[in-house]
Amino acid sequence: MSYPFAYYQESAEVIRARIGDFTPEIAMVLGSGLGYMGDIVEDPICVSYHDIPHFQVSTAPGHKGQLVFGTLSGKKVAVMQGRMHHYEGYSYEDVSYAVRVLKLLGCSKLIVTNAAGCTNVNWNVGDIMLITDHIKFFLESPLRGENLPQFGTRFPDMSHVYTPALQNVARSCAKDLGIPLREGVYMYFPGPQFETPAEVRAARLLGGDACGMSTAPEAITAAHAGMDILGFTLLSNMAAGILDQPLSGEEVNAAAEAARDRFSALILACLKRM
Ligand code: HPA
């Protein structure tokens, strides 16, 4: 279904009643291993997804299901602790619903992170990749259905989904911190099954450096709404078929945890300069 604009307004109004005159500038949708960043927000105001009309509640393990408003690195942020995934049964509209609500609340920028499989055979597990672009070929778009012109145009341009100026911020922060930064294309797969080795070879041929099950829907929705976007991927495992070993969710979580301090230091530094 297509949600009417009034739904987004109702969700925003309920949150506004909780956060008062706090106006977030930067929305953050954080993937595996980084959800804890919601816990280090200063002067936090937490709003449970349960309390927000029309919000879906994430079922993914390790995802908390609340919005945290407050200050991080001197910036006014809204952290989504728990994101929705299409593989959980949500529509793409549900998956990216919160992005539009946060836009209505004042966010003009979005930071998205994820853990993903590395399809680039020259890179390593644990590397952090700056997302320069994405490929989302499968299933429908989060923008399918009636266009809501309050957010954006029917046929939005996707030439620069990941804002070039924010990519430069990430490059300089990584350099200053001495964190090696890969740069590449995130290829979206709907999951929840990991890819087959043939799909990974296809991804590589098509130009994908990482394959994962999130991020692209939220980024498309944010780009439609004119938000600036900064995206990072933690390469948590070599994608299927590259190494002679099966993939598991445990491996992904362990790699994400291991990279946590490095990854969050980079994000905190970027926030400061955004
Ligand atoms: N494929 C898809 N999603 C993922 C992967 C992967 O290999 N690793 C972490 N998320």
Coordinates of C-alpha atoms and ligand atoms in Angstrom, one line a residue:
M1 CA 0.0 0.0 0.0
S2 CA 1.0 3.6 -0.3
Y3 CA 0.9 5.5 3.0
P4 CA -0.8 9.0 2.8
F5 CA 1.3 12.0 3.7
A6 CA -1.0 12.4 6.8
Y7 CA 0.5 9.2 8.3
Y8 CA 4.0 10.6 8.2
Q9 CA 2.7 13.9 9.7
E10 CA 0.9 12.0 12.5
S11 CA 4.1 10.0 13.3
A12 CA 6.1 13.2 13.3
E13 CA 3.6 15.0 15.6
V14 CA 3.7 12.2 18.2
I15 CA 7.5 12.4 18.3
R16 CA 7.5 16.2 18.3
A17 CA 5.4 16.1 21.4
R18 CA 8.1 14.0 23.1
I19 CA 11.2 15.9 21.9
G20 CA 9.8 19.4 22.3
D21 CA 11.9 22.1 20.6
F22 CA 14.8 19.7 19.9
T23 CA 15.3 19.7 16.1
P24 CA 17.5 16.8 14.8
E25 CA 19.8 17.6 11.9
I26 CA 21.3 14.2 11.1
A27 CA 19.4 10.9 11.0
M28 CA 21.5 7.8 11.6
V29 CA 20.4 4.3 10.5
L30 CA 23.1 2.0 12.0
G31 CA 23.7 -1.6 11.0
S32 CA 25.1 -4.6 12.9
G33 CA 27.6 -3.7 15.5
L34 CA 26.9 0.0 15.6
G35 CA 23.5 0.1 17.3
Y36 CA 25.3 0.8 20.5
M37 CA 26.0 4.4 19.2
G38 CA 22.5 5.2 20.2
D39 CA 23.6 4.5 23.8
I40 CA 26.3 7.1 23.8
V41 CA 24.0 9.9 22.6
E42 CA 24.2 12.8 25.1
D43 CA 21.0 14.1 26.8
P44 CA 19.1 11.3 25.1
I45 CA 15.3 11.3 24.6
C46 CA 14.3 7.8 23.6
V47 CA 11.0 7.1 21.7
S48 CA 10.0 3.5 21.3
Y49 CA 8.8 2.5 17.9
H50 CA 5.8 1.0 19.8
D51 CA 4.7 4.5 20.8
I52 CA 4.8 6.0 17.3
P53 CA 1.7 5.6 15.1
H54 CA 2.2 3.7 11.8
F55 CA 5.7 2.7 12.8
Q56 CA 6.7 -0.9 12.3
V57 CA 8.7 -2.8 14.9
S58 CA 12.0 -4.4 13.9
T59 CA 12.3 -8.1 14.7
A60 CA 15.9 -8.6 13.8
P61 CA 18.0 -9.9 16.7
G62 CA 20.2 -7.3 18.3
H63 CA 18.0 -4.4 17.1
K64 CA 16.4 -2.4 19.9
G65 CA 13.4 -0.7 18.3
Q66 CA 13.7 2.9 19.3
L67 CA 14.6 6.4 18.1
V68 CA 17.2 8.2 20.2
F69 CA 17.3 12.0 19.9
G70 CA 20.2 13.9 21.4
T71 CA 23.8 15.1 20.7
L72 CA 26.7 13.2 19.3
S73 CA 30.0 14.9 18.4
G74 CA 28.3 18.2 18.9
K75 CA 25.6 17.5 16.3
K76 CA 21.9 17.1 16.9
V77 CA 21.1 13.6 15.8
A78 CA 18.3 11.1 15.6
V79 CA 19.6 7.5 15.9
M80 CA 17.4 4.7 14.7
Q81 CA 18.2 1.8 17.1
G82 CA 16.8 -1.0 15.0
R83 CA 16.1 -0.8 11.3
M84 CA 13.5 -2.7 9.3
H85 CA 14.5 -5.1 6.6
H86 CA 12.5 -6.3 3.7
Y87 CA 13.4 -9.9 4.6
E88 CA 11.5 -9.6 7.9
G89 CA 8.3 -9.2 5.8
Y90 CA 8.1 -5.5 5.6
S91 CA 7.4 -3.6 2.4
Y92 CA 10.1 -1.2 1.2
E93 CA 7.8 1.6 2.2
D94 CA 7.8 0.3 5.8
V95 CA 11.5 -0.2 5.6
S96 CA 12.2 3.5 4.8
Y97 CA 9.1 5.0 6.6
A98 CA 11.2 6.4 9.5
V99 CA 13.5 8.2 7.1
R100 CA 10.6 10.3 5.9
V101 CA 9.4 11.0 9.4
L102 CA 12.9 12.1 10.4
K103 CA 13.0 14.4 7.4
L104 CA 9.7 16.0 8.6
L105 CA 11.3 16.5 12.0
G106 CA 14.1 18.5 10.5
C107 CA 16.8 16.0 9.4
S108 CA 18.5 17.1 6.2
K109 CA 21.2 14.5 6.3
L110 CA 21.4 10.8 6.8
I111 CA 24.2 8.5 7.8
V112 CA 23.6 4.8 6.9
T113 CA 25.8 1.9 7.9
N114 CA 25.6 -1.8 7.3
A115 CA 27.6 -5.0 7.5
A116 CA 27.9 -6.8 4.1
G117 CA 29.7 -9.5 2.3
C118 CA 32.8 -8.5 0.4
T119 CA 32.7 -9.4 -3.3
N120 CA 35.9 -7.6 -4.1
V121 CA 38.6 -10.3 -3.9
N122 CA 41.4 -7.7 -3.4
W123 CA 39.9 -6.6 -0.1
N124 CA 39.7 -8.1 3.4
V125 CA 37.3 -9.0 6.1
G126 CA 37.1 -6.1 8.6
D127 CA 37.7 -3.4 5.9
I128 CA 35.4 -0.3 6.0
M129 CA 34.0 0.8 2.7
L130 CA 32.7 4.2 1.8
I131 CA 29.6 3.6 -0.3
T132 CA 30.0 5.7 -3.5
D133 CA 26.9 4.2 -5.2
H134 CA 24.6 1.3 -5.0
I135 CA 22.9 -1.2 -7.2
K136 CA 19.3 -2.1 -6.3
F137 CA 17.9 -4.3 -9.1
F138 CA 15.6 -6.6 -7.2
L139 CA 11.9 -6.3 -6.4
E140 CA 10.2 -3.0 -6.3
S141 CA 11.2 0.5 -5.2
P142 CA 10.4 2.1 -1.9
L143 CA 8.9 4.9 -4.0
R144 CA 6.4 2.6 -5.8
G145 CA 2.8 3.8 -5.6
E146 CA 1.4 7.3 -5.5
N147 CA 4.2 9.9 -5.3
L148 CA 4.1 12.2 -2.3
P149 CA 5.2 15.5 -3.7
Q150 CA 5.7 16.8 -0.2
F151 CA 8.8 14.7 -0.1
G152 CA 10.0 14.7 -3.7
T153 CA 9.4 14.3 -7.4
R154 CA 7.9 11.3 -9.2
F155 CA 11.1 10.4 -11.1
P156 CA 14.0 11.5 -8.8
D157 CA 17.5 11.7 -10.0
M158 CA 19.8 9.1 -8.5
S159 CA 23.1 10.4 -10.0
H160 CA 24.6 11.3 -6.6
V161 CA 22.7 9.3 -4.0
Y162 CA 25.8 9.4 -1.7
T163 CA 26.6 13.0 -1.5
P164 CA 30.0 13.8 -3.0
A165 CA 30.8 16.5 -0.4
L166 CA 30.1 14.0 2.4
Q167 CA 32.3 11.4 0.8
N168 CA 35.1 14.0 0.9
V169 CA 34.4 14.5 4.6
A170 CA 34.7 10.7 5.1
R171 CA 38.0 10.5 3.2
S172 CA 39.6 13.3 5.2
C173 CA 38.4 11.9 8.5
A174 CA 39.6 8.4 7.7
K175 CA 43.0 9.9 6.7
D176 CA 43.3 11.9 9.8
L177 CA 42.4 8.9 12.0
G178 CA 44.8 6.6 10.0
I179 CA 41.9 4.3 9.1
P180 CA 42.2 2.7 5.7
L181 CA 39.0 3.4 3.7
R182 CA 37.9 1.3 0.8
E183 CA 35.5 2.9 -1.7
G184 CA 33.0 1.0 -3.7
V185 CA 29.5 0.0 -4.8
Y186 CA 27.0 -1.7 -2.5
M187 CA 24.9 -4.2 -4.2
Y188 CA 21.5 -4.8 -2.6
F189 CA 20.2 -8.4 -2.3
P190 CA 16.8 -8.9 -0.5
G191 CA 17.9 -12.0 1.6
P192 CA 17.4 -13.4 4.1
Q193 CA 19.4 -16.2 2.5
F194 CA 23.0 -15.3 1.8
E195 CA 23.9 -15.1 -1.9
T196 CA 25.0 -18.1 -4.0
P197 CA 28.5 -18.1 -5.3
A198 CA 27.0 -17.5 -8.8
E199 CA 25.1 -14.5 -7.6
V200 CA 28.4 -13.2 -6.0
R201 CA 30.2 -13.6 -9.3
A202 CA 27.3 -11.8 -11.1
A203 CA 27.6 -9.0 -8.5
R204 CA 31.3 -8.6 -9.2
L205 CA 30.7 -8.6 -13.0
L206 CA 28.1 -5.9 -12.5
G207 CA 30.4 -3.7 -10.5
G208 CA 29.3 -4.5 -6.9
D209 CA 32.1 -4.5 -4.3
A210 CA 29.8 -5.5 -1.4
C211 CA 26.6 -7.4 -1.2
G212 CA 24.0 -6.8 1.6
M213 CA 20.4 -6.8 2.6
S214 CA 19.7 -3.2 3.7
T215 CA 20.6 0.5 3.1
A216 CA 19.5 0.9 -0.5
P217 CA 15.8 1.3 0.3
E218 CA 16.5 3.9 2.9
A219 CA 19.0 5.7 0.7
I220 CA 16.6 5.9 -2.2
T221 CA 13.9 7.3 0.0
A222 CA 16.2 9.9 1.5
A223 CA 17.5 10.9 -1.9
H224 CA 14.0 11.3 -3.1
A225 CA 13.4 13.7 -0.2
G226 CA 16.5 15.7 -1.0
M227 CA 18.6 14.6 2.0
D228 CA 22.4 14.4 1.9
I229 CA 23.6 10.9 2.5
L230 CA 26.8 9.4 3.8
G231 CA 27.0 5.6 3.7
F232 CA 29.5 3.0 5.1
T233 CA 29.8 -0.7 4.9
L234 CA 31.7 -2.9 7.2
L235 CA 32.9 -5.9 5.2
S236 CA 32.1 -8.5 7.7
N237 CA 32.8 -11.6 5.6
M238 CA 34.1 -12.6 2.2
A239 CA 30.9 -13.1 0.1
A240 CA 29.8 -16.6 -0.7
G241 CA 32.1 -18.8 -2.7
I242 CA 35.2 -16.7 -2.3
L243 CA 36.5 -18.7 0.6
D244 CA 35.8 -22.4 0.9
Q245 CA 33.7 -22.0 4.0
P246 CA 30.0 -21.5 4.8
L247 CA 28.6 -18.1 5.9
S248 CA 26.8 -17.5 9.1
G249 CA 25.1 -14.6 10.9
E250 CA 27.4 -15.3 13.9
E251 CA 30.4 -14.6 11.7
V252 CA 28.9 -11.3 10.5
N253 CA 28.1 -10.2 14.1
A254 CA 31.5 -11.1 15.4
A255 CA 33.3 -9.1 12.6
A256 CA 31.0 -6.2 13.2
E257 CA 31.7 -6.2 16.9
A258 CA 35.5 -6.5 16.3
A259 CA 35.4 -3.4 14.0
R260 CA 33.1 -1.4 16.4
D261 CA 35.6 1.0 17.9
R262 CA 37.3 1.8 14.6
F263 CA 34.0 2.2 12.8
S264 CA 32.4 4.3 15.4
A265 CA 35.5 6.6 15.7
L266 CA 35.2 7.3 12.0
I267 CA 31.5 8.1 12.2
L268 CA 32.0 10.4 15.2
A269 CA 34.7 12.2 13.4
C270 CA 32.5 12.6 10.3
L271 CA 29.6 13.9 12.3
K272 CA 31.8 16.6 13.7
R273 CA 32.6 17.9 10.2
M274 CA 29.2 17.5 8.7
Ligands
HPA1 N1 25.6 -11.1 2.0 C1 24.5 -10.3 2.3 N2 24.3 -9.6 3.4 C2 25.3 -9.7 4.3 C3 26.5 -10.5 4.1 C4 26.6 -11.2 2.9 O1 27.6 -11.9 2.6 N3 27.2 -10.3 5.2 C5 26.6 -9.5 6.0 N4 25.4 -9.1 5.5

